[in-house]
PDB file of C-alpha atoms in Angstrom:
ATOM      1  CA  ASP X   1       0.000   0.000   0.000  1.00  0.00           C
ATOM      2  CA  ALA X   2       1.116   3.501  -0.813  1.00  0.00           C
ATOM      3  CA  GLY X   3       2.302   5.337   2.274  1.00  0.00           C
ATOM      4  CA  ILE X   4      -0.350   8.023   2.646  1.00  0.00           C
ATOM      5  CA  THR X   5      -1.581   9.231   6.010  1.00  0.00           C
ATOM      6  CA  GLN X   6      -4.435  11.665   6.493  1.00  0.00           C
ATOM      7  CA  SER X   7      -5.123  13.483   9.736  1.00  0.00           C
ATOM      8  CA  PRO X   8      -7.408  13.906  11.454  1.00  0.00           C
ATOM      9  CA  ARG X   9      -9.519  10.973  10.283  1.00  0.00           C
ATOM     10  CA  HIS X  10     -12.645  12.393  11.870  1.00  0.00           C
ATOM     11  CA  LYS X  11     -13.485  15.932  12.905  1.00  0.00           C
ATOM     12  CA  VAL X  12     -16.603  17.726  14.043  1.00  0.00           C
ATOM     13  CA  THR X  13     -16.488  21.497  14.054  1.00  0.00           C
ATOM     14  CA  GLU X  14     -18.786  24.481  14.095  1.00  0.00           C
ATOM     15  CA  THR X  15     -19.661  26.876  11.297  1.00  0.00           C
ATOM     16  CA  GLY X  16     -17.174  29.703  10.977  1.00  0.00           C
ATOM     17  CA  THR X  17     -14.201  27.934  12.520  1.00  0.00           C
ATOM     18  CA  PRO X  18     -10.975  27.273  10.587  1.00  0.00           C
ATOM     19  CA  VAL X  19     -10.058  23.685   9.814  1.00  0.00           C
ATOM     20  CA  THR X  20      -6.851  22.196   8.460  1.00  0.00           C
ATOM     21  CA  LEU X  21      -6.539  18.690   7.098  1.00  0.00           C
ATOM     22  CA  ARG X  22      -3.125  17.161   6.602  1.00  0.00           C
ATOM     23  CA  CYS X  23      -1.899  14.658   4.065  1.00  0.00           C
ATOM     24  CA  HIS X  24       1.491  13.054   4.582  1.00  0.00           C
ATOM     25  CA  GLN X  25       3.169  10.735   2.064  1.00  0.00           C
ATOM     26  CA  THR X  26       6.288   8.609   2.284  1.00  0.00           C
ATOM     27  CA  GLU X  27       6.491   7.804  -1.447  1.00  0.00           C
ATOM     28  CA  ASN X  28       8.263  10.969  -2.605  1.00  0.00           C
ATOM     29  CA  HIS X  29       5.632  11.422  -5.323  1.00  0.00           C
ATOM     30  CA  ARG X  30       5.571  14.765  -7.070  1.00  0.00           C
ATOM     31  CA  TYR X  31       1.804  15.178  -7.382  1.00  0.00           C
ATOM     32  CA  MET X  32      -0.654  15.441  -4.509  1.00  0.00           C
ATOM     33  CA  TYR X  33      -4.406  15.992  -4.712  1.00  0.00           C
ATOM     34  CA  TRP X  34      -7.313  16.835  -2.456  1.00  0.00           C
ATOM     35  CA  TYR X  35     -10.751  15.492  -3.377  1.00  0.00           C
ATOM     36  CA  ARG X  36     -14.102  15.592  -1.663  1.00  0.00           C
ATOM     37  CA  GLN X  37     -16.655  12.825  -1.978  1.00  0.00           C
ATOM     38  CA  ASP X  38     -20.360  13.475  -1.556  1.00  0.00           C
ATOM     39  CA  PRO X  39     -23.423  11.351  -2.299  1.00  0.00           C
ATOM     40  CA  GLY X  40     -24.796  12.179  -5.721  1.00  0.00           C
ATOM     41  CA  HIS X  41     -21.672  14.083  -6.757  1.00  0.00           C
ATOM     42  CA  GLY X  42     -18.971  11.480  -6.620  1.00  0.00           C
ATOM     43  CA  LEU X  43     -15.366  12.562  -6.288  1.00  0.00           C
ATOM     44  CA  ARG X  44     -14.537  16.164  -7.095  1.00  0.00           C
ATOM     45  CA  LEU X  45     -11.108  17.736  -7.221  1.00  0.00           C
ATOM     46  CA  ILE X  46     -10.540  20.647  -4.844  1.00  0.00           C
ATOM     47  CA  HIS X  47      -6.863  21.533  -5.361  1.00  0.00           C
ATOM     48  CA  TYR X  48      -3.741  19.774  -6.425  1.00  0.00           C
ATOM     49  CA  SER X  49       0.008  20.278  -6.238  1.00  0.00           C
ATOM     50  CA  TYR X  50       2.650  19.443  -8.821  1.00  0.00           C
ATOM     51  CA  GLY X  51       5.619  20.264  -6.629  1.00  0.00           C
ATOM     52  CA  VAL X  52       6.722  22.131  -3.527  1.00  0.00           C
ATOM     53  CA  LYS X  53       4.959  25.494  -3.478  1.00  0.00           C
ATOM     54  CA  ASP X  54       3.281  24.704  -6.835  1.00  0.00           C
ATOM     55  CA  THR X  55      -0.482  24.347  -6.607  1.00  0.00           C
ATOM     56  CA  ASP X  56      -3.519  24.754  -8.824  1.00  0.00           C
ATOM     57  CA  LYS X  57      -7.280  24.815  -8.457  1.00  0.00           C
ATOM     58  CA  GLY X  58      -9.698  22.038  -9.150  1.00  0.00           C
ATOM     59  CA  GLU X  59     -13.388  22.226  -9.944  1.00  0.00           C
ATOM     60  CA  VAL X  60     -14.615  23.002  -6.401  1.00  0.00           C
ATOM     61  CA  SER X  61     -11.867  25.197  -4.947  1.00  0.00           C
ATOM     62  CA  ASP X  62     -14.002  28.039  -3.532  1.00  0.00           C
ATOM     63  CA  GLY X  63     -13.678  28.233   0.259  1.00  0.00           C
ATOM     64  CA  TYR X  64     -10.526  26.115   0.321  1.00  0.00           C
ATOM     65  CA  SER X  65      -6.823  26.889   0.278  1.00  0.00           C
ATOM     66  CA  VAL X  66      -3.808  24.604   0.181  1.00  0.00           C
ATOM     67  CA  SER X  67      -0.136  24.708   0.953  1.00  0.00           C
ATOM     68  CA  ARG X  68       2.800  22.468   0.222  1.00  0.00           C
ATOM     69  CA  SER X  69       6.057  23.484   1.862  1.00  0.00           C
ATOM     70  CA  LYS X  70       7.599  20.014   1.737  1.00  0.00           C
ATOM     71  CA  THR X  71       7.320  17.180  -0.766  1.00  0.00           C
ATOM     72  CA  GLU X  72       5.724  14.912   1.783  1.00  0.00           C
ATOM     73  CA  ASP X  73       3.032  17.221   3.185  1.00  0.00           C
ATOM     74  CA  PHE X  74      -0.034  18.767   1.560  1.00  0.00           C
ATOM     75  CA  LEU X  75      -2.384  20.798   3.738  1.00  0.00           C
ATOM     76  CA  LEU X  76      -5.997  21.656   2.994  1.00  0.00           C
ATOM     77  CA  THR X  77      -7.446  24.614   4.891  1.00  0.00           C
ATOM     78  CA  LEU X  78     -11.019  25.720   5.261  1.00  0.00           C
ATOM     79  CA  GLU X  79     -10.656  29.313   6.421  1.00  0.00           C
ATOM     80  CA  SER X  80     -14.212  29.523   7.740  1.00  0.00           C
ATOM     81  CA  ALA X  81     -16.036  26.220   7.606  1.00  0.00           C
ATOM     82  CA  THR X  82     -19.617  26.058   6.341  1.00  0.00           C
ATOM     83  CA  SER X  83     -22.185  23.255   6.533  1.00  0.00           C
ATOM     84  CA  SER X  84     -21.824  22.708   2.776  1.00  0.00           C
ATOM     85  CA  GLN X  85     -18.247  21.616   3.422  1.00  0.00           C
ATOM     86  CA  THR X  86     -19.413  18.628   5.427  1.00  0.00           C
ATOM     87  CA  SER X  87     -17.916  15.793   3.421  1.00  0.00           C
ATOM     88  CA  VAL X  88     -15.344  13.055   3.244  1.00  0.00           C
ATOM     89  CA  TYR X  89     -12.009  14.414   2.063  1.00  0.00           C
ATOM     90  CA  PHE X  90      -9.479  12.244   0.295  1.00  0.00           C
ATOM     91  CA  CYS X  91      -5.851  12.893  -0.393  1.00  0.00           C
ATOM     92  CA  ALA X  92      -4.228  11.202  -3.380  1.00  0.00           C
ATOM     93  CA  ILE X  93      -0.719  11.027  -4.781  1.00  0.00           C
ATOM     94  CA  SER X  94       0.826  10.281  -8.146  1.00  0.00           C
ATOM     95  CA  GLU X  95       4.361  10.124  -9.522  1.00  0.00           C
ATOM     96  CA  SER X  96       3.331  12.041 -12.623  1.00  0.00           C
ATOM     97  CA  GLY X  97       0.373  14.094 -13.731  1.00  0.00           C
ATOM     98  CA  ALA X  98      -1.185  11.248 -15.676  1.00  0.00           C
ATOM     99  CA  GLY X  99       0.220   8.423 -13.604  1.00  0.00           C
ATOM    100  CA  GLU X 100      -1.454   5.932 -11.339  1.00  0.00           C
ATOM    101  CA  LEU X 101      -3.316   7.583  -8.496  1.00  0.00           C
ATOM    102  CA  PHE X 102      -3.134   6.279  -4.925  1.00  0.00           C
ATOM    103  CA  PHE X 103      -5.554   7.356  -2.215  1.00  0.00           C
ATOM    104  CA  GLY X 104      -5.451   7.858   1.512  1.00  0.00           C
ATOM    105  CA  GLU X 105      -8.121   6.506   3.846  1.00  0.00           C
ATOM    106  CA  GLY X 106     -10.074   9.742   3.990  1.00  0.00           C
ATOM    107  CA  SER X 107     -10.984  12.382   6.571  1.00  0.00           C
ATOM    108  CA  ARG X 108     -14.608  12.733   7.538  1.00  0.00           C
ATOM    109  CA  LEU X 109     -15.486  16.345   8.367  1.00  0.00           C
ATOM    110  CA  THR X 110     -18.785  17.413   9.886  1.00  0.00           C
ATOM    111  CA  VAL X 111     -19.574  21.113  10.126  1.00  0.00           C
ATOM    112  CA  LEU X 112     -22.467  21.870  12.465  1.00  0.00           C
TER     113      LEU X 112
ATOM    114  CA  LYS Z   1     -16.536  19.699 -19.726  1.00  0.00           C
ATOM    115  CA  GLN Z   2     -15.693  16.027 -19.495  1.00  0.00           C
ATOM    116  CA  GLU Z   3     -18.336  13.893 -17.821  1.00  0.00           C
ATOM    117  CA  VAL Z   4     -18.148  10.231 -16.938  1.00  0.00           C
ATOM    118  CA  THR Z   5     -21.138   7.901 -16.790  1.00  0.00           C
ATOM    119  CA  GLN Z   6     -21.322   4.536 -15.098  1.00  0.00           C
ATOM    120  CA  ILE Z   7     -24.478   2.550 -15.653  1.00  0.00           C
ATOM    121  CA  PRO Z   8     -26.078   0.900 -13.777  1.00  0.00           C
ATOM    122  CA  ALA Z   9     -25.512   2.618 -10.440  1.00  0.00           C
ATOM    123  CA  ALA Z  10     -25.918  -0.700  -8.637  1.00  0.00           C
ATOM    124  CA  LEU Z  11     -25.771  -4.373  -9.528  1.00  0.00           C
ATOM    125  CA  SER Z  12     -26.542  -7.501  -7.515  1.00  0.00           C
ATOM    126  CA  VAL Z  13     -25.466 -10.895  -8.847  1.00  0.00           C
ATOM    127  CA  PRO Z  14     -24.979 -14.457  -7.601  1.00  0.00           C
ATOM    128  CA  GLU Z  15     -21.493 -15.707  -6.952  1.00  0.00           C
ATOM    129  CA  GLY Z  16     -19.650 -17.164  -9.931  1.00  0.00           C
ATOM    130  CA  GLU Z  17     -21.002 -14.885 -12.631  1.00  0.00           C
ATOM    131  CA  ASN Z  18     -18.746 -13.150 -15.108  1.00  0.00           C
ATOM    132  CA  LEU Z  19     -19.404  -9.423 -14.948  1.00  0.00           C
ATOM    133  CA  VAL Z  20     -19.010  -6.472 -17.265  1.00  0.00           C
ATOM    134  CA  LEU Z  21     -18.917  -2.957 -15.807  1.00  0.00           C
ATOM    135  CA  ASN Z  22     -19.186  -0.053 -18.200  1.00  0.00           C
ATOM    136  CA  CYS Z  23     -17.870   3.478 -18.170  1.00  0.00           C
ATOM    137  CA  SER Z  24     -18.345   6.137 -20.838  1.00  0.00           C
ATOM    138  CA  PHE Z  25     -16.886   9.610 -21.356  1.00  0.00           C
ATOM    139  CA  THR Z  26     -18.578  12.540 -23.084  1.00  0.00           C
ATOM    140  CA  ASP Z  27     -15.256  13.466 -24.695  1.00  0.00           C
ATOM    141  CA  SER Z  28     -13.635  10.392 -26.232  1.00  0.00           C
ATOM    142  CA  ALA Z  29     -10.140  11.942 -26.160  1.00  0.00           C
ATOM    143  CA  ILE Z  30      -9.059   9.933 -23.128  1.00  0.00           C
ATOM    144  CA  TYR Z  31      -5.361   9.906 -22.345  1.00  0.00           C
ATOM    145  CA  ASN Z  32      -5.179   7.614 -19.316  1.00  0.00           C
ATOM    146  CA  LEU Z  33      -7.922   5.583 -17.681  1.00  0.00           C
ATOM    147  CA  GLN Z  34      -7.965   4.070 -14.242  1.00  0.00           C
ATOM    148  CA  TRP Z  35     -10.361   1.724 -12.472  1.00  0.00           C
ATOM    149  CA  PHE Z  36     -10.720   1.812  -8.695  1.00  0.00           C
ATOM    150  CA  ARG Z  37     -12.470  -0.148  -6.026  1.00  0.00           C
ATOM    151  CA  GLN Z  38     -13.873   1.429  -2.864  1.00  0.00           C
ATOM    152  CA  ASP Z  39     -15.006  -0.516   0.178  1.00  0.00           C
ATOM    153  CA  PRO Z  40     -17.430   1.154   2.632  1.00  0.00           C
ATOM    154  CA  GLY Z  41     -15.704   3.755   4.798  1.00  0.00           C
ATOM    155  CA  LYS Z  42     -12.416   3.299   3.003  1.00  0.00           C
ATOM    156  CA  GLY Z  43     -10.310   5.075   0.427  1.00  0.00           C
ATOM    157  CA  LEU Z  44     -10.064   4.108  -3.215  1.00  0.00           C
ATOM    158  CA  THR Z  45      -7.837   1.237  -4.243  1.00  0.00           C
ATOM    159  CA  SER Z  46      -6.306   1.309  -7.696  1.00  0.00           C
ATOM    160  CA  LEU Z  47      -7.183  -1.779  -9.721  1.00  0.00           C
ATOM    161  CA  LEU Z  48      -5.932  -1.146 -13.232  1.00  0.00           C
ATOM    162  CA  LEU Z  49      -4.375   1.719 -15.165  1.00  0.00           C
ATOM    163  CA  ILE Z  50      -4.582   1.898 -18.951  1.00  0.00           C
ATOM    164  CA  GLN Z  51      -1.982   4.351 -20.200  1.00  0.00           C
ATOM    165  CA  SER Z  52      -2.094   6.341 -23.396  1.00  0.00           C
ATOM    166  CA  SER Z  53      -0.312   3.755 -25.552  1.00  0.00           C
ATOM    167  CA  GLN Z  54      -2.342   0.825 -24.273  1.00  0.00           C
ATOM    168  CA  ARG Z  55      -5.772  -0.591 -25.009  1.00  0.00           C
ATOM    169  CA  GLU Z  56      -6.204  -3.002 -22.116  1.00  0.00           C
ATOM    170  CA  GLN Z  57      -4.733  -4.254 -18.867  1.00  0.00           C
ATOM    171  CA  THR Z  58      -5.171  -7.459 -16.904  1.00  0.00           C
ATOM    172  CA  SER Z  59      -4.672  -8.336 -13.265  1.00  0.00           C
ATOM    173  CA  GLY Z  60      -5.810 -11.725 -12.028  1.00  0.00           C
ATOM    174  CA  ARG Z  61      -9.551 -12.050 -12.626  1.00  0.00           C
ATOM    175  CA  LEU Z  62      -9.818  -8.444 -13.770  1.00  0.00           C
ATOM    176  CA  ASN Z  63      -9.466  -7.144 -17.299  1.00  0.00           C
ATOM    177  CA  ALA Z  64     -10.011  -3.538 -18.338  1.00  0.00           C
ATOM    178  CA  SER Z  65     -10.186  -2.249 -21.881  1.00  0.00           C
ATOM    179  CA  LEU Z  66     -10.470   1.184 -23.424  1.00  0.00           C
ATOM    180  CA  ASP Z  67     -11.992   2.016 -26.794  1.00  0.00           C
ATOM    181  CA  LYS Z  68     -10.657   5.488 -27.543  1.00  0.00           C
ATOM    182  CA  SER Z  69     -12.781   5.891 -30.653  1.00  0.00           C
ATOM    183  CA  SER Z  70     -15.986   5.736 -28.622  1.00  0.00           C
ATOM    184  CA  GLY Z  71     -14.696   6.927 -25.238  1.00  0.00           C
ATOM    185  CA  ARG Z  72     -15.878   3.757 -23.512  1.00  0.00           C
ATOM    186  CA  SER Z  73     -14.148   1.500 -21.038  1.00  0.00           C
ATOM    187  CA  THR Z  74     -15.113  -1.920 -19.749  1.00  0.00           C
ATOM    188  CA  LEU Z  75     -14.029  -3.708 -16.595  1.00  0.00           C
ATOM    189  CA  TYR Z  76     -14.481  -7.458 -16.822  1.00  0.00           C
ATOM    190  CA  ILE Z  77     -14.584  -9.491 -13.600  1.00  0.00           C
ATOM    191  CA  ALA Z  78     -14.332 -13.228 -14.081  1.00  0.00           C
ATOM    192  CA  ALA Z  79     -15.949 -15.724 -11.727  1.00  0.00           C
ATOM    193  CA  SER Z  80     -17.206 -13.127  -9.251  1.00  0.00           C
ATOM    194  CA  GLN Z  81     -16.851 -13.742  -5.518  1.00  0.00           C
ATOM    195  CA  PRO Z  82     -18.540 -12.191  -2.457  1.00  0.00           C
ATOM    196  CA  GLY Z  83     -15.236 -10.467  -1.721  1.00  0.00           C
ATOM    197  CA  ASP Z  84     -15.652  -8.515  -4.951  1.00  0.00           C
ATOM    198  CA  SER Z  85     -18.574  -6.648  -3.398  1.00  0.00           C
ATOM    199  CA  ALA Z  86     -17.630  -2.964  -3.401  1.00  0.00           C
ATOM    200  CA  THR Z  87     -18.159   0.228  -5.356  1.00  0.00           C
ATOM    201  CA  TYR Z  88     -16.209   0.401  -8.601  1.00  0.00           C
ATOM    202  CA  LEU Z  89     -15.207   3.752 -10.068  1.00  0.00           C
ATOM    203  CA  CYS Z  90     -13.600   4.676 -13.346  1.00  0.00           C
ATOM    204  CA  ALA Z  91     -11.660   7.871 -13.971  1.00  0.00           C
ATOM    205  CA  GLY Z  92      -9.843   9.348 -16.927  1.00  0.00           C
ATOM    206  CA  THR Z  93      -7.567  12.176 -17.936  1.00  0.00           C
ATOM    207  CA  GLN Z  94      -7.478  14.001 -21.207  1.00  0.00           C
ATOM    208  CA  GLY Z  95      -4.294  14.810 -23.074  1.00  0.00           C
ATOM    209  CA  GLY Z  96      -2.438  17.694 -21.446  1.00  0.00           C
ATOM    210  CA  SER Z  97      -4.486  17.518 -18.261  1.00  0.00           C
ATOM    211  CA  GLU Z  98      -3.207  16.461 -14.859  1.00  0.00           C
ATOM    212  CA  LYS Z  99      -6.693  16.017 -13.473  1.00  0.00           C
ATOM    213  CA  LEU Z 100      -8.691  12.808 -13.321  1.00  0.00           C
ATOM    214  CA  VAL Z 101     -12.427  13.059 -13.883  1.00  0.00           C
ATOM    215  CA  PHE Z 102     -14.379  10.426 -11.966  1.00  0.00           C
ATOM    216  CA  GLY Z 103     -17.570   8.566 -12.613  1.00  0.00           C
ATOM    217  CA  LYS Z 104     -19.995   8.299  -9.685  1.00  0.00           C
ATOM    218  CA  GLY Z 105     -19.347   4.612  -9.276  1.00  0.00           C
ATOM    219  CA  MET Z 106     -21.245   1.367  -9.506  1.00  0.00           C
ATOM    220  CA  LYS Z 107     -22.098  -0.535  -6.324  1.00  0.00           C
ATOM    221  CA  LEU Z 108     -21.593  -4.259  -6.849  1.00  0.00           C
ATOM    222  CA  THR Z 109     -23.025  -6.897  -4.539  1.00  0.00           C
ATOM    223  CA  VAL Z 110     -22.033 -10.514  -5.115  1.00  0.00           C
ATOM    224  CA  ASN Z 111     -24.283 -12.881  -3.210  1.00  0.00           C
ATOM    225  CA  PRO Z 112     -23.000 -16.239  -1.916  1.00  0.00           C
TER     226      PRO Z 112
END
């Protein structure tokens, strides 16, 4: 299994609070991705990174920011959480932009 | 905008059947295609990756093919087992893109 660790795995927070999810990889892969998975919508890309300090937006990036200061860590931040951001968040990694994608176990976020 | 369709959304079969899962893309210009499996409460597990120069891939009882002229992919599962019960997702990239677009998945139940 690809070495991907997401933390926290579960979090309950209140509307308006900041939240940061962390993805840590031990594979030294260049690309890292954040997805959210919701019933009826499937998996949607939030942001991705193609190298340290290099990031780009996905299809549902509003309300989210990311940072990657080291190859192994990719952080997803919700500056002010809203109930619509209640979801399961998955981190994924890939050696190349079109290479095989490997997923973490997910982080379940509930915003009350 | 690329969209991915997986029909049916759910399938229930008796053990031992040979299965065909379908995936279709609105834009047939698929560069790479990947099939995943997701167990309840878990992340996605990569099953097969068909790269740009390939037309099919095989792993054990699984065979995936990609028809680039029609933008359709098929995942064939031979001699299905209860352990194959999971949600199966397909995802593809287009040339020049680093982003996978996912189907919403097909929930497979294999009954003993």
